mmCIF file of C-alpha atoms in Angstrom:
data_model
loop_
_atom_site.group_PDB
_atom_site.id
_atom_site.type_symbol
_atom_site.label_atom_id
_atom_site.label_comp_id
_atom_site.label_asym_id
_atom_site.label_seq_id
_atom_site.Cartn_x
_atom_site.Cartn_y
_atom_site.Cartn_z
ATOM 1 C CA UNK H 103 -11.388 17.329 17.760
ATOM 2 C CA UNK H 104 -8.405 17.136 20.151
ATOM 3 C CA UNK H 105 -5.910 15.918 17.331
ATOM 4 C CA UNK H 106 -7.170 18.630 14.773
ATOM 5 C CA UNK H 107 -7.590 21.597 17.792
ATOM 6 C CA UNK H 108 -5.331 20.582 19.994
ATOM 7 C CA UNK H 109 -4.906 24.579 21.218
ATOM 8 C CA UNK H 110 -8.352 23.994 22.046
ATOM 9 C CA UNK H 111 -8.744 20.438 23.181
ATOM 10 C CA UNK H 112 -5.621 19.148 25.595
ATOM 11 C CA UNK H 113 -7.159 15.991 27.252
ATOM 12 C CA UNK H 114 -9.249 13.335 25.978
ATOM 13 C CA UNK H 115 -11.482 11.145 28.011
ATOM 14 C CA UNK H 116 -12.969 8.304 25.889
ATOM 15 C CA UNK H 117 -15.412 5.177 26.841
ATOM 16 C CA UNK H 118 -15.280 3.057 23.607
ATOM 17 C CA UNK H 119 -14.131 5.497 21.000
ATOM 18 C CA UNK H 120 -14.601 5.105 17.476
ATOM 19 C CA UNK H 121 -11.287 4.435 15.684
ATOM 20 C CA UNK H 122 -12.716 2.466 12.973
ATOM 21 C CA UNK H 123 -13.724 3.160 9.492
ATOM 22 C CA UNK H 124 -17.103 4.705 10.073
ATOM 23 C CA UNK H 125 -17.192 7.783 7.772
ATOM 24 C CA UNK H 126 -20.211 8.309 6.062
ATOM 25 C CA UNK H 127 -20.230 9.966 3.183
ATOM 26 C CA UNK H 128 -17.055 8.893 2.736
ATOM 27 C CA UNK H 129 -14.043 11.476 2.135
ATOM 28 C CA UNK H 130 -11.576 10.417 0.018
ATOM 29 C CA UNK H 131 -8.860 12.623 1.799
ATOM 30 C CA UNK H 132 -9.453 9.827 5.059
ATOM 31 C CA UNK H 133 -10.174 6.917 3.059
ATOM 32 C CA UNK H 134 -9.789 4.749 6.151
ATOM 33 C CA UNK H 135 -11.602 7.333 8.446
ATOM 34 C CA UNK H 136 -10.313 7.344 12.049
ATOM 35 C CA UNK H 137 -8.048 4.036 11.374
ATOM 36 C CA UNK H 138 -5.725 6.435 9.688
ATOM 37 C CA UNK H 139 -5.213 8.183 12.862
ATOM 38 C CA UNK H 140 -2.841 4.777 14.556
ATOM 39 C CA UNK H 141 -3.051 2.268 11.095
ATOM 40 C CA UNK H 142 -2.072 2.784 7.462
ATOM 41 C CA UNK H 143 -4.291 2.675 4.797
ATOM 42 C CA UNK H 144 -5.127 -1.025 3.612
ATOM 43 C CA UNK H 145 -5.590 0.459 0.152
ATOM 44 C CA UNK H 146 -4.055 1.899 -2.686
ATOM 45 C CA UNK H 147 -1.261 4.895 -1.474
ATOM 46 C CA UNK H 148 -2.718 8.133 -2.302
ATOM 47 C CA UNK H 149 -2.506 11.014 0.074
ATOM 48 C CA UNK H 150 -4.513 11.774 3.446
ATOM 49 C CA UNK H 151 -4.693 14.432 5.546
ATOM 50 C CA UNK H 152 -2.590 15.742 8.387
ATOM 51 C CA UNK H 153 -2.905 19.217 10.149
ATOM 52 C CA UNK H 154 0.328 21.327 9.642
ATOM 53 C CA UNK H 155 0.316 24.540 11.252
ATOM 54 C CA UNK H 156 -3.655 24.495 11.706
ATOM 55 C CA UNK H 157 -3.803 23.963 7.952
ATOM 56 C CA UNK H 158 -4.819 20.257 6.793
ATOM 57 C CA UNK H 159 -2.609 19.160 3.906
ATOM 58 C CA UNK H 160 -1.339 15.954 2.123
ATOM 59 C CA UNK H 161 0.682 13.845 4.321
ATOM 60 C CA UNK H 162 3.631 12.271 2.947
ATOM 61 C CA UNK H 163 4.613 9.607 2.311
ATOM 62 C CA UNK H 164 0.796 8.945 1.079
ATOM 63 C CA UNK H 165 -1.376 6.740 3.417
ATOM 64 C CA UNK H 166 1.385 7.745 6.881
ATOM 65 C CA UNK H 167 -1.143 7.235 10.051
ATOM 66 C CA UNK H 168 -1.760 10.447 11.116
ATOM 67 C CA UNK H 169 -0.182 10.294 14.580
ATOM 68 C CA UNK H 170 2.588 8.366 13.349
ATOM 69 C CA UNK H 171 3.109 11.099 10.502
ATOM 70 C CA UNK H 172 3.079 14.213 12.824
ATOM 71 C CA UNK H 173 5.059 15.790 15.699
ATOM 72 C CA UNK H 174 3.669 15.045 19.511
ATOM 73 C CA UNK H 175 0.897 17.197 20.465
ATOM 74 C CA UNK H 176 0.090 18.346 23.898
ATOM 75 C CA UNK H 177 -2.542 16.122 24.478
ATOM 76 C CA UNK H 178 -3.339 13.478 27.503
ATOM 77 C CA UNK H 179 -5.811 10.775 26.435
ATOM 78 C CA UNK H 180 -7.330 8.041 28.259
ATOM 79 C CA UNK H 181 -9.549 5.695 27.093
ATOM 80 C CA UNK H 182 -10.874 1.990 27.182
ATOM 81 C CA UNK H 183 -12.478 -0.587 25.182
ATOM 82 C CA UNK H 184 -14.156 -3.656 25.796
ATOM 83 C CA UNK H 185 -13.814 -7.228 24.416
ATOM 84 C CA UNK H 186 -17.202 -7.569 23.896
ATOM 85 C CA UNK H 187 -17.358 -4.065 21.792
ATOM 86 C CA UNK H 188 -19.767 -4.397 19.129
ATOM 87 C CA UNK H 189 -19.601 -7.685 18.367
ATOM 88 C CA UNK H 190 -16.527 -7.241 16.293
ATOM 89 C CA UNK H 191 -14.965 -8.140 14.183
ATOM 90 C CA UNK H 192 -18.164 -8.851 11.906
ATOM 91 C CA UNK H 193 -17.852 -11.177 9.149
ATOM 92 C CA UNK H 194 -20.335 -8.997 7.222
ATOM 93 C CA UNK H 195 -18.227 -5.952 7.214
ATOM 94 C CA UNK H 196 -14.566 -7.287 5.734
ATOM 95 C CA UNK H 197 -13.023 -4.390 4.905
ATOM 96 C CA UNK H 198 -10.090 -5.138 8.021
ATOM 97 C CA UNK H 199 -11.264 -1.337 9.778
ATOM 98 C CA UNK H 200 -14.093 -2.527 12.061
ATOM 99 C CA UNK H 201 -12.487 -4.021 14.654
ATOM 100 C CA UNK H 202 -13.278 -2.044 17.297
ATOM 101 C CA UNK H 203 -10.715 -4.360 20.090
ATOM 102 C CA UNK H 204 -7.752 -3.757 17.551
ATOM 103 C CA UNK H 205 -8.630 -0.421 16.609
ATOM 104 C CA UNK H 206 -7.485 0.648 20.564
ATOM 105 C CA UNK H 207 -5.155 -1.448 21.228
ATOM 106 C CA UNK H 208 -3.798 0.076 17.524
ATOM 107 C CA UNK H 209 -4.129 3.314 18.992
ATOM 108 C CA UNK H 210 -2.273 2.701 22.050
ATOM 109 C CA UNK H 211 0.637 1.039 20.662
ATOM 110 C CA UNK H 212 0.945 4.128 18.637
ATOM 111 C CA UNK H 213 0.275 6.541 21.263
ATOM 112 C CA UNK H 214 3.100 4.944 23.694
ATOM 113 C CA UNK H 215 5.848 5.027 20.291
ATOM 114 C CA UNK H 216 4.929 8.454 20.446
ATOM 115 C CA UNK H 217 5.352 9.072 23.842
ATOM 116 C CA UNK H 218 1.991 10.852 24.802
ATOM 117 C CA UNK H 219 1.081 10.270 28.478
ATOM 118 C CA UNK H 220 -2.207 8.047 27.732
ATOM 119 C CA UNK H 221 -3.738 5.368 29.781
ATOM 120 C CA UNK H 222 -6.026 2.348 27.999
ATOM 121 C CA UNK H 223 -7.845 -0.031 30.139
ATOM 122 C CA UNK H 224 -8.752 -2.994 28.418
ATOM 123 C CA UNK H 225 -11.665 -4.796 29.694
ATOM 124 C CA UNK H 226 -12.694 -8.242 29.789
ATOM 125 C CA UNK H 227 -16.617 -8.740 29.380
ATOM 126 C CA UNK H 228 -17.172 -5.278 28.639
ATOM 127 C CA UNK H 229 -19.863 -4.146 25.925
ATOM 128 C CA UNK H 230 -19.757 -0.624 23.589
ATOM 129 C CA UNK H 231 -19.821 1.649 26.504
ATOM 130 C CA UNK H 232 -19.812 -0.465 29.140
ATOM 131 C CA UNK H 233 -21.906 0.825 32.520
ATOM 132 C CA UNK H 234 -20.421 -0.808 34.985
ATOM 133 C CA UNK H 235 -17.145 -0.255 34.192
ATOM 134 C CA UNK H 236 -17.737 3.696 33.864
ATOM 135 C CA UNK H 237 -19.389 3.470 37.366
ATOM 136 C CA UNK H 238 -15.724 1.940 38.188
ATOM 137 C CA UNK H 239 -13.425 3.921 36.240
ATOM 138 C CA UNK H 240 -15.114 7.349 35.454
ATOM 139 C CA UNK H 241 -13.146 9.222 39.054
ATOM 140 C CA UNK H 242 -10.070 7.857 38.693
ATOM 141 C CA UNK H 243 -10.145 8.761 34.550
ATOM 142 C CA UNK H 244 -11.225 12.419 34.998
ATOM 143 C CA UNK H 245 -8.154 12.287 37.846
ATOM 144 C CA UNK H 246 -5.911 11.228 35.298
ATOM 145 C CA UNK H 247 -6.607 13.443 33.044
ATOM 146 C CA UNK H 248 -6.594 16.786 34.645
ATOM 147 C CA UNK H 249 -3.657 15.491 37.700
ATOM 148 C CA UNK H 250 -0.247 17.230 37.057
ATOM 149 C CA UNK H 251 -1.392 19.362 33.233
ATOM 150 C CA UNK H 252 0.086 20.569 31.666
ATOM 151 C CA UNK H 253 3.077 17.898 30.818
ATOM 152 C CA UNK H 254 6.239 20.125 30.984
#
């Protein structure tokens, strides 16, 4: 929502986001689903989406990551993700795009070569929305997130 509204959505606080390939039904416009946002499509190049002006139209080159393909938006995101995530990566799904570890620490690279102010906390022994460490993290994240916005 905060990519695609970002006059609406500025700051994003996530506990084990989805940045895998978990569209269903599937939209050929996002054939990777929410990998395209930090990771090109594995497949063959054909156009996705990107949001130009509020409108969504072909990005080119076909298959750019959708971060990587547009200019910085004025959004703050912090977010973590376990080791233990899902259980992933799972042999039965081999597609490459379930792999929820990689899929942040994707997303971050991206965000920093970017430069959007983010924060990801990678953490050991952690499970898909991990209690304990939202007991630990949750005050300092919503902090974060509102401390010193907007970014000048």
């Amino acid at each position: 929502m905060a990519w695609f509204y970002p006059d609406l959505y500025h700051r994003v606080l996530a506990f084990s986001p989805t940045m895998v390939n978990q569209q269903w039904p599937h939209d050929p416009s996002l054939r990777g689903g929410a990998w395209e946002y930090h990771s090109a499509w594995t497949g063959p190049a054909t156009p996705n989406l990107i949001s130009k002006a509020g409108v969504l139209t072909p990005a080119e080159p076909p298959g750019l990551p959708l971060i990587v393909a547009a200019p910085t938006k004025p959004i703050r995101f912090w977010f973590f993700g376990g080791d233990q995530d899902l259980f992933y990566p799972n042999p039965t799904i081999p597609d490459g795009m379930h792999d929820w570890t990689l899929s942040n620490a994707l997303m971050a690279k991206v965000l920093a070569e970017k430069g959007y102010h983010y924060q990801f906390l990678f953490v050991r022994n952690a499970k898909h929305v991990d209690r304990p460490t939202i007991a630990q993290t949750l005050p300092s994240a919503l902090e974060w997130v509102w401390k010193g916005y907007p970014i000048p």
